[in-house]
Coordinates of C-alpha atoms and ligand atoms in Angstrom, one line a residue:
M550 CA 17.4 -4.0 -3.4
C551 CA 20.9 -3.1 -4.7
G552 CA 21.5 0.4 -6.0
I553 CA 24.2 2.0 -8.2
I554 CA 25.4 5.5 -8.6
G555 CA 28.5 6.6 -10.5
Y556 CA 29.9 10.1 -11.2
I557 CA 32.4 11.8 -13.5
G558 CA 32.7 15.6 -13.4
K559 CA 34.4 18.6 -11.8
K560 CA 33.4 17.8 -8.3
H561 CA 35.1 15.4 -5.9
P562 CA 32.8 12.4 -6.3
K563 CA 32.6 11.7 -2.6
D564 CA 29.7 14.1 -1.9
V565 CA 27.7 13.2 -5.0
L566 CA 28.1 9.4 -4.3
L567 CA 27.1 9.7 -0.7
S568 CA 24.1 11.9 -1.5
G569 CA 23.1 9.3 -4.2
L570 CA 23.5 6.4 -1.8
K571 CA 21.4 8.2 0.8
N572 CA 18.7 8.6 -1.9
L573 CA 19.0 4.9 -2.6
E574 CA 18.6 3.8 1.0
Y575 CA 14.9 3.5 0.7
R576 CA 15.3 0.5 -1.6
G577 CA 16.6 -1.7 1.3
Y578 CA 20.3 -2.7 1.7
D579 CA 22.7 -4.3 4.1
S580 CA 26.1 -2.9 3.1
A581 CA 27.5 -0.2 0.9
G582 CA 30.7 1.0 -0.6
I583 CA 32.4 3.4 -2.9
A584 CA 35.4 3.4 -5.3
L585 CA 37.4 6.5 -6.4
I586 CA 40.0 6.5 -9.1
N587 CA 42.9 8.8 -10.0
N588 CA 46.2 8.3 -11.7
K589 CA 46.2 4.5 -11.8
T590 CA 45.1 4.3 -8.1
T591 CA 41.7 3.0 -7.1
Q592 CA 40.6 3.5 -3.5
I593 CA 37.7 1.4 -2.2
I594 CA 35.9 2.0 1.1
K595 CA 33.1 -0.4 2.2
S596 CA 31.0 -0.8 5.3
V597 CA 28.3 -3.1 6.6
G598 CA 25.0 -1.5 7.9
K599 CA 23.9 2.1 7.4
I600 CA 25.2 4.6 4.9
S601 CA 26.0 6.8 7.9
S602 CA 28.7 4.3 9.0
L603 CA 30.1 4.3 5.5
E604 CA 30.1 8.1 5.6
D605 CA 32.0 8.0 9.0
K606 CA 34.6 5.7 7.4
I607 CA 35.0 7.9 4.4
N608 CA 35.3 11.0 6.5
N609 CA 38.0 9.4 8.6
S610 CA 40.0 8.2 5.5
D611 CA 42.7 10.0 3.5
L612 CA 40.8 10.3 0.2
I613 CA 42.7 10.4 -3.1
D614 CA 42.1 13.4 -5.3
S615 CA 39.5 12.2 -7.8
K616 CA 36.9 13.2 -10.3
I617 CA 35.4 9.8 -11.0
G618 CA 33.8 7.3 -8.7
I619 CA 31.2 4.5 -8.4
A620 CA 29.1 3.4 -5.4
H621 CA 26.7 0.7 -4.4
T622 CA 24.1 -0.4 -1.9
R623 CA 24.0 -4.2 -1.6
W624 CA 21.0 -6.4 -0.7
A625 CA 22.7 -9.8 -0.2
T626 CA 21.9 -12.5 -2.6
H627 CA 25.2 -14.4 -3.2
G628 CA 26.9 -14.5 0.2
V629 CA 26.3 -13.0 3.6
P630 CA 26.1 -9.2 4.1
D631 CA 29.7 -8.4 5.1
E632 CA 32.5 -6.1 4.0
I633 CA 34.1 -8.7 1.8
N634 CA 31.0 -9.3 -0.2
A635 CA 30.0 -5.6 -0.3
H636 CA 30.6 -3.8 -3.6
P637 CA 32.7 -2.4 -5.3
H638 CA 34.8 -5.5 -6.2
K639 CA 38.2 -5.2 -7.7
V640 CA 40.0 -7.9 -9.7
G641 CA 43.4 -6.9 -11.3
K642 CA 42.8 -3.6 -13.0
I643 CA 39.0 -3.7 -12.9
T644 CA 36.7 -2.3 -10.3
I645 CA 32.9 -2.8 -10.6
V646 CA 29.6 -2.4 -9.0
H647 CA 26.8 -4.7 -10.0
N648 CA 23.0 -5.1 -9.7
G649 CA 21.3 -8.3 -10.7
I650 CA 22.1 -12.0 -10.6
I651 CA 24.5 -14.0 -12.8
E652 CA 22.9 -17.4 -13.2
N653 CA 26.0 -19.2 -14.5
A654 CA 28.4 -17.6 -12.0
S655 CA 29.5 -20.8 -10.3
F656 CA 30.3 -22.4 -13.7
L657 CA 32.4 -19.3 -14.7
K658 CA 34.0 -19.1 -11.3
N659 CA 35.3 -22.7 -11.5
K660 CA 36.6 -22.1 -15.0
L661 CA 38.5 -19.0 -13.8
I662 CA 39.8 -20.7 -10.7
K663 CA 41.3 -23.4 -13.0
E664 CA 42.9 -20.5 -15.0
G665 CA 44.6 -19.3 -11.8
V666 CA 42.2 -16.6 -10.6
C667 CA 41.8 -16.3 -6.8
F668 CA 38.5 -15.0 -5.4
N669 CA 38.0 -13.2 -2.1
S670 CA 34.2 -13.0 -1.9
E671 CA 31.2 -15.3 -2.4
T672 CA 29.7 -12.9 -4.9
D673 CA 28.8 -13.4 -8.6
T674 CA 30.0 -9.8 -9.0
E675 CA 33.6 -10.7 -8.4
V676 CA 33.3 -13.3 -11.2
I677 CA 32.3 -10.5 -13.6
A678 CA 35.2 -8.3 -12.5
A679 CA 37.6 -11.3 -13.1
L680 CA 36.1 -11.9 -16.6
I681 CA 36.5 -8.2 -17.6
N682 CA 40.0 -8.2 -16.2
K683 CA 40.8 -11.4 -18.2
Y684 CA 39.5 -9.9 -21.5
Y685 CA 40.9 -6.4 -21.0
K686 CA 43.9 -5.9 -23.3
G687 CA 43.7 -2.1 -23.5
N688 CA 40.2 -1.8 -25.0
M689 CA 37.4 -1.7 -22.5
V690 CA 34.5 -1.9 -25.0
D691 CA 36.1 -5.0 -26.5
A692 CA 36.5 -6.6 -23.0
L693 CA 32.9 -5.8 -22.1
N694 CA 31.6 -7.3 -25.3
K695 CA 33.4 -10.5 -24.6
T696 CA 32.3 -10.6 -21.0
I697 CA 28.6 -10.1 -21.8
K698 CA 28.8 -13.0 -24.2
D699 CA 29.9 -15.2 -21.3
I700 CA 27.5 -14.2 -18.6
K701 CA 23.9 -15.3 -18.3
G702 CA 21.4 -13.5 -16.1
S703 CA 20.6 -9.9 -15.2
Y704 CA 23.2 -7.2 -14.7
A705 CA 23.7 -3.4 -14.5
L706 CA 27.4 -2.6 -14.2
G707 CA 29.4 0.5 -13.4
I708 CA 33.1 -0.1 -14.3
L709 CA 36.4 1.6 -13.6
C710 CA 39.8 0.5 -14.9
D711 CA 43.2 1.4 -13.4
D712 CA 44.7 1.9 -16.9
E713 CA 42.0 4.4 -17.8
P714 CA 41.6 6.7 -14.8
D715 CA 39.7 9.3 -16.9
M716 CA 36.9 7.0 -18.0
L717 CA 33.7 5.5 -16.5
Y718 CA 32.0 2.6 -18.3
A719 CA 28.5 1.1 -17.9
V720 CA 26.4 -1.7 -19.4
R721 CA 23.1 -3.3 -18.5
C722 CA 20.8 -6.2 -19.4
E723 CA 17.5 -6.9 -17.6
S724 CA 18.5 -4.8 -14.6
P725 CA 17.8 -1.0 -15.0
L726 CA 20.6 1.6 -15.4
I727 CA 20.4 5.1 -16.9
L728 CA 23.0 7.7 -17.8
G729 CA 22.4 11.1 -16.1
V730 CA 23.4 14.2 -18.0
G731 CA 24.4 17.3 -16.0
D732 CA 26.3 20.4 -16.8
N733 CA 29.7 19.1 -17.8
E734 CA 29.2 16.2 -15.5
Y735 CA 27.7 12.7 -16.0
F736 CA 26.2 10.1 -13.8
I737 CA 25.1 6.4 -14.0
T738 CA 22.4 5.2 -11.7
S739 CA 19.9 2.4 -11.3
D740 CA 17.3 4.9 -9.9
I741 CA 16.8 8.5 -11.1
G742 CA 16.1 9.5 -7.5
A743 CA 19.8 9.0 -6.7
I744 CA 20.8 11.9 -8.9
I745 CA 17.8 14.1 -8.9
N746 CA 19.6 16.6 -6.7
Y747 CA 22.0 17.2 -9.6
T748 CA 20.1 16.7 -12.8
N749 CA 16.7 15.6 -14.2
K750 CA 18.1 14.8 -17.6
Y751 CA 18.8 11.2 -18.5
V752 CA 19.4 8.8 -21.3
L753 CA 17.9 5.3 -21.3
L754 CA 20.4 2.5 -22.1
G755 CA 19.1 -0.5 -24.1
A756 CA 20.1 -4.1 -23.4
N757 CA 23.9 -4.7 -23.8
E758 CA 24.5 -1.1 -25.0
I759 CA 27.9 0.0 -23.6
V760 CA 28.4 3.6 -22.6
S761 CA 31.9 5.0 -22.3
I762 CA 31.9 8.3 -20.4
S763 CA 34.7 10.9 -20.1
K764 CA 34.6 14.4 -18.7
N765 CA 34.0 15.7 -22.2
G766 CA 31.1 13.5 -23.2
Y767 CA 29.8 10.0 -23.7
R768 CA 29.3 7.4 -26.5
V769 CA 26.7 4.7 -26.4
E770 CA 27.4 1.7 -28.7
K771 CA 26.3 -1.8 -29.4
D772 CA 28.1 -4.3 -31.6
G773 CA 30.6 -1.6 -32.6
K774 CA 27.8 0.8 -33.9
E775 CA 27.2 4.1 -32.2
I776 CA 23.7 4.6 -31.0
N777 CA 22.0 8.0 -30.7
R778 CA 19.6 8.1 -27.8
D779 CA 17.3 11.0 -26.8
I780 CA 17.8 12.9 -23.6
N781 CA 14.7 12.5 -21.4
I782 CA 13.5 14.8 -18.7
S783 CA 12.3 13.3 -15.4
S784 CA 9.3 14.8 -13.7
L785 CA 10.7 13.8 -10.3
N786 CA 11.7 16.7 -8.1
N787 CA 13.8 17.3 -5.0
E788 CA 10.6 17.7 -2.9
S789 CA 9.8 14.0 -3.3
S790 CA 13.2 13.1 -1.8
S791 CA 12.7 15.2 1.4
L792 CA 10.6 14.7 4.5
M793 CA 9.0 18.2 4.3
G794 CA 8.6 18.2 8.1
Y795 CA 7.1 14.8 8.6
D796 CA 8.7 12.2 10.9
H797 CA 8.7 9.5 8.2
Y798 CA 8.2 9.1 4.4
M799 CA 5.4 6.7 5.1
I800 CA 3.2 9.3 6.8
K801 CA 4.2 12.0 4.3
E802 CA 3.2 9.7 1.5
I803 CA -0.2 8.7 3.1
M804 CA -0.9 12.4 3.5
E805 CA -0.2 13.1 -0.2
E806 CA -3.0 10.8 -1.2
P807 CA -5.9 13.3 -1.4
V808 CA -3.9 15.6 -3.8
L809 CA -2.6 12.8 -6.0
V810 CA -6.1 11.2 -6.2
N811 CA -7.5 14.6 -7.1
N812 CA -4.9 15.0 -9.9
I813 CA -5.8 11.7 -11.5
I814 CA -9.5 12.4 -11.2
K815 CA -9.0 15.8 -12.9
K816 CA -6.9 14.2 -15.6
Y817 CA -9.4 11.6 -16.6
I818 CA -12.9 12.6 -15.6
N819 CA -13.6 14.4 -18.8
N820 CA -11.1 12.4 -20.9
M821 CA -12.1 8.9 -20.3
D822 CA -11.0 8.0 -23.9
K823 CA -7.4 8.3 -22.7
L824 CA -8.0 5.0 -20.7
V825 CA -7.9 1.6 -22.3
D826 CA -11.4 0.3 -23.1
L827 CA -11.8 -3.1 -21.4
K828 CA -14.9 -3.8 -23.5
K829 CA -12.6 -5.0 -26.3
Y830 CA -11.6 -8.0 -24.1
K831 CA -13.4 -11.2 -23.0
H832 CA -10.8 -12.4 -20.5
I833 CA -8.8 -10.3 -18.1
H834 CA -5.7 -11.6 -16.3
I835 CA -4.3 -9.5 -13.5
V836 CA -0.8 -10.0 -12.2
G837 CA 1.3 -8.3 -9.6
C838 CA 3.2 -8.9 -6.4
G839 CA 2.5 -8.0 -2.8
S840 CA 0.4 -4.8 -2.5
A841 CA 0.2 -4.5 -6.3
Y842 CA -1.5 -8.0 -6.3
Y843 CA -3.9 -6.9 -3.5
A844 CA -4.8 -3.8 -5.6
G845 CA -5.5 -6.3 -8.4
M846 CA -7.8 -8.2 -6.1
I847 CA -9.9 -5.1 -5.8
G848 CA -9.8 -4.7 -9.5
K849 CA -11.0 -8.3 -10.0
N850 CA -14.1 -7.5 -7.8
F851 CA -14.8 -4.3 -9.9
F852 CA -14.5 -6.0 -13.3
E853 CA -16.5 -9.1 -12.3
E854 CA -19.4 -6.9 -11.3
D855 CA -19.0 -5.3 -14.8
G856 CA -19.5 -8.8 -16.3
L857 CA -15.9 -9.6 -17.3
D858 CA -14.2 -12.9 -16.9
V859 CA -11.3 -12.2 -14.6
Q860 CA -8.4 -14.3 -13.2
I861 CA -5.7 -13.0 -10.9
D862 CA -2.4 -14.4 -9.9
V863 CA 0.7 -13.4 -8.0
A864 CA 3.3 -12.9 -10.7
S865 CA 5.7 -15.5 -9.4
E866 CA 3.1 -18.2 -9.7
Y867 CA 1.4 -17.0 -13.0
R868 CA 4.5 -17.7 -15.0
Y869 CA 4.6 -21.3 -14.0
R870 CA 1.0 -22.1 -14.5
N871 CA -0.5 -23.6 -17.6
I872 CA -2.5 -20.5 -18.7
K873 CA -4.9 -20.4 -21.6
Y874 CA -4.9 -17.3 -23.8
S875 CA -7.2 -16.2 -26.5
K876 CA -6.9 -13.2 -28.8
N877 CA -9.5 -11.5 -26.5
T878 CA -7.3 -11.7 -23.5
L879 CA -5.8 -8.7 -21.8
V880 CA -3.1 -9.1 -19.1
I881 CA -3.1 -6.2 -16.6
V882 CA 0.3 -5.9 -15.1
I883 CA 0.4 -3.8 -11.8
S884 CA 3.6 -2.5 -10.4
Q885 CA 4.8 0.6 -8.6
S886 CA 8.4 0.3 -9.6
G887 CA 8.0 -1.3 -13.0
E888 CA 11.1 -3.3 -12.2
T889 CA 9.8 -6.2 -10.0
A890 CA 11.6 -9.3 -11.5
D891 CA 8.6 -11.7 -11.0
T892 CA 6.2 -9.2 -12.6
I893 CA 8.5 -8.6 -15.5
A894 CA 8.7 -12.3 -16.1
A895 CA 4.9 -12.7 -16.0
M896 CA 4.6 -9.7 -18.4
R897 CA 7.1 -11.2 -20.8
L898 CA 5.3 -14.5 -20.8
A899 CA 2.1 -12.7 -21.8
N900 CA 3.9 -10.7 -24.4
S901 CA 5.3 -13.9 -25.9
K902 CA 1.8 -15.2 -26.3
K903 CA 1.0 -12.1 -28.4
V904 CA -1.9 -10.9 -26.2
D905 CA -2.3 -7.3 -25.2
T906 CA -0.7 -6.2 -21.9
L907 CA -1.6 -3.1 -19.9
A908 CA 0.8 -1.7 -17.4
I909 CA -0.6 0.2 -14.4
V910 CA 2.7 1.6 -13.2
N911 CA 4.3 4.5 -11.4
V912 CA 7.8 4.7 -12.8
D913 CA 7.7 5.9 -16.4
D914 CA 10.5 4.4 -18.6
S915 CA 10.7 1.4 -16.3
T916 CA 10.9 -2.0 -17.9
I917 CA 7.2 -2.7 -17.4
A918 CA 6.1 0.7 -18.6
R919 CA 8.2 0.2 -21.8
E920 CA 7.4 -3.3 -22.7
C921 CA 3.6 -3.5 -22.2
T922 CA 1.3 -2.8 -25.1
Y923 CA -0.4 0.0 -23.2
K924 CA 0.5 1.9 -20.1
I925 CA -1.3 4.0 -17.6
L926 CA 0.9 6.0 -15.2
I927 CA -0.5 6.3 -11.7
E928 CA 1.6 9.5 -11.2
A929 CA 2.3 9.0 -7.5
G930 CA 5.7 10.7 -7.7
R931 CA 8.6 9.1 -5.9
E932 CA 7.5 6.6 -3.2
V933 CA 10.4 6.5 -0.7
A934 CA 8.9 4.4 2.2
V935 CA 9.5 0.7 1.5
A936 CA 5.9 -0.1 2.4
T937 CA 3.7 1.2 -0.4
T938 CA 0.8 3.5 0.4
K939 CA 0.1 6.2 -2.1
A940 CA 1.0 4.0 -5.1
Y941 CA -1.4 1.3 -4.0
I942 CA -4.2 3.8 -3.6
L943 CA -3.5 5.2 -7.1
Q944 CA -3.4 1.7 -8.6
V945 CA -6.8 1.1 -7.1
L946 CA -8.1 4.4 -8.4
I947 CA -7.0 3.6 -11.9
L948 CA -8.7 0.2 -11.7
S949 CA -11.9 1.9 -10.4
L950 CA -11.8 4.4 -13.3
L951 CA -11.4 1.5 -15.8
S952 CA -14.4 -0.1 -14.3
Y953 CA -16.3 3.2 -14.5
K954 CA -15.5 3.4 -18.2
L955 CA -17.1 0.0 -18.6
N956 CA -20.2 1.0 -16.6
P957 CA -20.6 4.8 -16.4
S958 CA -23.1 6.2 -13.9
E959 CA -23.9 9.6 -12.6
E960 CA -23.8 8.4 -9.1
Y961 CA -20.2 7.2 -9.4
K962 CA -19.1 10.5 -11.0
K963 CA -20.7 12.6 -8.3
D964 CA -19.0 10.5 -5.6
L965 CA -15.7 10.4 -7.4
L966 CA -15.6 14.2 -7.4
E967 CA -16.2 14.1 -3.6
L968 CA -13.5 11.5 -2.9
P969 CA -10.5 13.7 -2.4
V970 CA -12.2 15.9 0.2
K971 CA -13.7 12.9 2.0
L972 CA -10.2 11.3 2.0
K973 CA -8.6 14.4 3.4
I974 CA -11.1 14.8 6.2
L975 CA -10.6 11.1 7.1
L976 CA -6.8 11.3 7.1
D977 CA -6.9 14.5 9.3
K978 CA -8.6 12.4 12.0
T979 CA -5.3 11.2 13.3
G980 CA -6.7 11.0 16.9
I981 CA -9.1 8.1 16.3
H982 CA -6.5 6.2 14.3
K983 CA -3.9 6.6 17.1
K984 CA -6.6 5.3 19.5
M985 CA -7.0 2.1 17.4
A986 CA -3.2 1.8 17.2
D987 CA -3.1 1.9 21.1
K988 CA -5.3 -1.2 21.1
I989 CA -3.0 -3.1 18.8
Y990 CA 0.6 -2.2 19.4
R991 CA 1.2 -4.6 22.4
K992 CA -0.5 -7.6 20.7
K993 CA 1.3 -10.6 19.3
D994 CA -1.4 -11.5 16.7
V995 CA -4.0 -9.5 14.8
F996 CA -6.6 -10.9 12.5
F997 CA -8.5 -9.0 9.7
I998 CA -11.8 -10.4 8.5
G999 CA -14.0 -9.4 5.6
R1000 CA -15.9 -10.9 2.7
K1001 CA -15.6 -10.2 -1.1
I1002 CA -14.1 -6.7 -1.7
D1003 CA -13.7 -6.2 2.1
Y1004 CA -11.5 -9.3 2.2
A1005 CA -9.3 -7.8 -0.5
I1006 CA -9.0 -4.7 1.6
C1007 CA -8.1 -6.8 4.6
M1008 CA -5.2 -8.4 2.7
E1009 CA -3.6 -5.0 2.2
G1010 CA -4.4 -3.9 5.8
S1011 CA -2.9 -7.0 7.2
L1012 CA 0.3 -6.8 5.0
K1013 CA 0.8 -3.2 6.0
L1014 CA 0.6 -4.0 9.7
K1015 CA 2.9 -7.0 9.6
E1016 CA 5.6 -5.5 7.4
I1017 CA 6.2 -2.3 9.3
S1018 CA 5.3 -3.3 12.9
Y1019 CA 6.4 -7.0 12.9
I1020 CA 3.2 -8.0 14.6
H1021 CA 1.9 -11.3 13.2
S1022 CA -1.2 -10.6 11.3
E1023 CA -3.5 -12.6 8.9
A1024 CA -6.4 -11.7 6.7
Y1025 CA -9.2 -14.2 6.4
Q1026 CA -12.4 -14.4 4.4
A1027 CA -14.8 -13.9 7.3
G1028 CA -16.7 -17.1 6.6
E1029 CA -13.5 -19.2 6.4
L1030 CA -12.1 -18.5 9.8
K1031 CA -14.3 -21.1 11.5
H1032 CA -12.9 -23.8 9.3
G1033 CA -9.6 -24.0 11.3
T1034 CA -8.0 -20.7 12.1
I1035 CA -10.5 -19.8 14.7
S1036 CA -8.5 -22.0 17.0
L1037 CA -6.0 -19.2 17.2
I1038 CA -8.5 -16.8 18.7
N1039 CA -7.8 -16.3 22.4
K1040 CA -8.9 -13.9 25.0
G1041 CA -7.8 -10.5 23.9
T1042 CA -6.8 -11.3 20.3
V1043 CA -7.6 -8.3 18.2
V1044 CA -9.9 -9.0 15.2
V1045 CA -10.4 -6.1 12.8
A1046 CA -13.6 -6.5 10.8
V1047 CA -13.9 -4.6 7.6
I1048 CA -17.6 -4.3 6.6
T1049 CA -18.5 -2.0 3.7
D1050 CA -20.3 -4.3 1.4
N1051 CA -24.0 -4.2 2.5
D1052 CA -24.9 -7.4 0.7
I1053 CA -22.9 -9.5 3.1
R1054 CA -22.9 -7.1 6.1
D1055 CA -25.0 -9.4 8.4
K1056 CA -22.9 -12.5 7.5
T1057 CA -19.6 -10.7 8.5
I1058 CA -21.2 -9.4 11.7
S1059 CA -22.2 -13.0 12.6
N1060 CA -18.6 -14.1 12.0
L1061 CA -17.4 -11.2 14.2
E1062 CA -19.7 -12.3 17.0
E1063 CA -18.3 -15.8 16.7
V1064 CA -14.8 -14.6 17.6
I1065 CA -16.1 -12.1 20.2
S1066 CA -17.7 -15.0 22.0
R1067 CA -14.3 -16.7 22.1
G1068 CA -12.7 -13.7 23.7
A1069 CA -11.6 -11.6 20.7
K1070 CA -11.5 -7.8 21.0
P1071 CA -13.2 -6.4 17.9
I1072 CA -12.3 -3.3 15.9
Y1073 CA -14.9 -2.4 13.4
I1074 CA -14.1 -0.5 10.2
G1075 CA -17.2 0.3 8.2
N1076 CA -19.9 2.8 7.4
E1077 CA -22.5 2.1 10.2
R1078 CA -22.8 3.3 13.8
V1079 CA -22.5 -0.2 15.3
K1080 CA -22.5 -1.2 19.0
Y1081 CA -18.8 -2.1 19.1
K1082 CA -16.7 0.4 21.2
S1083 CA -13.6 0.3 19.0
K1084 CA -14.5 1.5 15.6
I1085 CA -13.7 3.8 12.7
I1086 CA -16.7 5.0 10.8
I1087 CA -15.7 5.4 7.1
P1088 CA -17.8 7.9 5.1
K1089 CA -20.1 6.2 2.7
I1090 CA -19.3 6.5 -1.0
H1091 CA -19.9 4.5 -4.2
K1092 CA -18.9 0.9 -3.6
K1093 CA -16.3 1.1 -6.4
L1094 CA -14.6 3.9 -4.4
Q1095 CA -15.0 2.6 -0.9
P1096 CA -11.6 0.9 -0.8
L1097 CA -10.0 4.3 -1.4
L1098 CA -11.3 5.5 1.9
V1099 CA -10.9 2.2 4.0
V1100 CA -7.3 1.3 3.0
P1101 CA -5.9 4.8 3.9
S1102 CA -7.5 4.4 7.3
L1103 CA -5.8 1.0 7.7
Q1104 CA -2.5 2.5 6.5
L1105 CA -2.7 5.1 9.2
I1106 CA -3.4 2.6 12.0
S1107 CA -0.4 0.5 10.9
Y1108 CA 1.8 3.6 10.8
F1109 CA 0.8 4.6 14.3
V1110 CA 1.3 1.0 15.6
A1111 CA 4.8 0.9 14.2
F1112 CA 5.5 4.4 15.5
K1113 CA 4.5 3.4 19.0
K1114 CA 6.7 0.3 18.8
G1115 CA 9.6 2.5 17.7
C1116 CA 10.1 0.5 14.5
N1117 CA 12.2 1.5 11.6
I1118 CA 9.1 2.5 9.7
D1119 CA 10.5 3.6 6.3
K1120 CA 12.9 0.7 6.0
P1121 CA 11.5 -2.4 7.7
K1122 CA 13.9 -5.3 8.2
N1123 CA 14.5 -7.8 5.4
L1124 CA 12.4 -5.8 2.9
A1125 CA 13.5 -4.0 -0.3
K1126 CA 11.6 -1.3 -2.2
S1127 CA 12.1 -2.8 -5.6
V1128 CA 12.5 -6.6 -5.7
T1129 CA 14.7 -7.1 -8.7
V1130 CA 15.4 -10.8 -8.0
E1131 CA 13.1 -13.7 -8.6
Ligands
LIG1399 C1 4.2 -3.8 0.3 C2 5.0 -3.5 -0.9 C3 5.3 -4.7 -1.8 C4 5.2 -4.3 -3.3 C5 5.6 -5.5 -4.2 C6 5.5 -5.1 -5.6 O1 4.1 -2.6 1.0 O2 5.5 -2.5 -1.2 O3 4.5 -5.8 -1.5 O4 3.9 -3.9 -3.5 O5 7.0 -5.8 -3.9 O6 6.3 -4.0 -6.0 P1 6.0 -3.2 -7.3 O7 4.7 -2.6 -7.1 O8 7.1 -2.2 -7.4 O9 6.0 -4.2 -8.4

């Protein structure tokens, strides 16, 4: 999704902005641009496609001498991805970059057109620039205050003004934006990863707080009153933004799983009181999107075994259902980024009902981490690949630990301590995973089947495969396939059967046999030495830890399939890392 970086300091902004844009690439985008300002001149350079083509354009341009600039990666919402719609947008004296969506943009645009304003692009961003320009009479804070009263929706804005070539301004509401504080230099960004090569110090900006930045310092204010905000230190480091010798971030991030899992185990194993006690609650709701939702499906299986009443929804549906709450309800909100718009809306609905909310989240200081009653950080570090791997695994680990807290057992504890090593050994077996990938990468369709928790595992395995390899894939409850979808099984269709739950093992095997007799080629993923030729034997472990060995295996298979197909693994088409629109 869209990303913002802005800079003011001693350096020429070009290098800082380009390095920031490269660090924002992982979020998904289709065009990018920068604006530099000096001495009443604003220079804008934009390009469609990769940051590298913007870089070529910048390197072939006569750049103005400048110490201030703003830059943006755009993921199209209003208008096609072309240079005209790419940010920055300039109207009159005002140049801006914008993340978010202005819901009343067309109403405001029509009003401005009647007042004589001409628009070049189809974007809502140009409408904001026109409004600021209309209200600017020499005082930017005043113009911004008037503008934010008119606009409805979500926004993070970086703003330059021809008449104030020594100043950089920013304001946000709903969409994230922070102020980075360096050594006599300042940054604005929607993602700390964009500036981490320069500083790890940052200031959070509250809704509609305006920050005015000069080379000598900054002032944060709201409704005319100065606001003193603490400087925070980010735990992110440069290492998480580099490939460290791997071909792709996705494989690097899968290979980080054993260490990260071990860190979380060490943190909680003798400090279980640090985790929320679910015993206090009678009803658990789980919400999330995509993989976070599938992690939640695993959690539902755990907690139901522990005797809790659990319901789970994708966040975009949850908010439109007629949900019943009681004072014993806990809503568990799962999100890597903590900024997914649908999940934020579901969380805010729950908060408005005055029930407790628990964030299982990676990015500290994200909206979800800040607004939930409780938070548990999964501590995955920065996840760069668009397709989540390590964050999903750590979400499931936290859910497993919450379940262990409800129902402690020596058997679980012993197996938990063995998990990191077992996981490392499994991931090191790249040969067998490549072999399975060989059987899949030429196929058009792949089906995953499993029952109960194995079905939840299949959902994530199937999503991983389709999103990065573009092979059509579906996950089915093994017993449900015969009620219609089995008509899609042809000679040679690959069916991956996940079988780790012994209670329903024989049933799933029967379902696998049903598709084999219709020509399917089976791949078995489970704990037993079965007759099927294509298989991965997963080490046995406590059943509430089993997904933490099976899913990494499926992640590896998907990675090698996409690798063999030559796909753009870290940035699959049409996808964005952090989905900040509803
Ligand atoms: C899939 C994937 C997405 C995210 C989903 C939620 O690989 O990454 O399905 O899981 O968009 O994102 P977060 O967890 O940031 O709320």
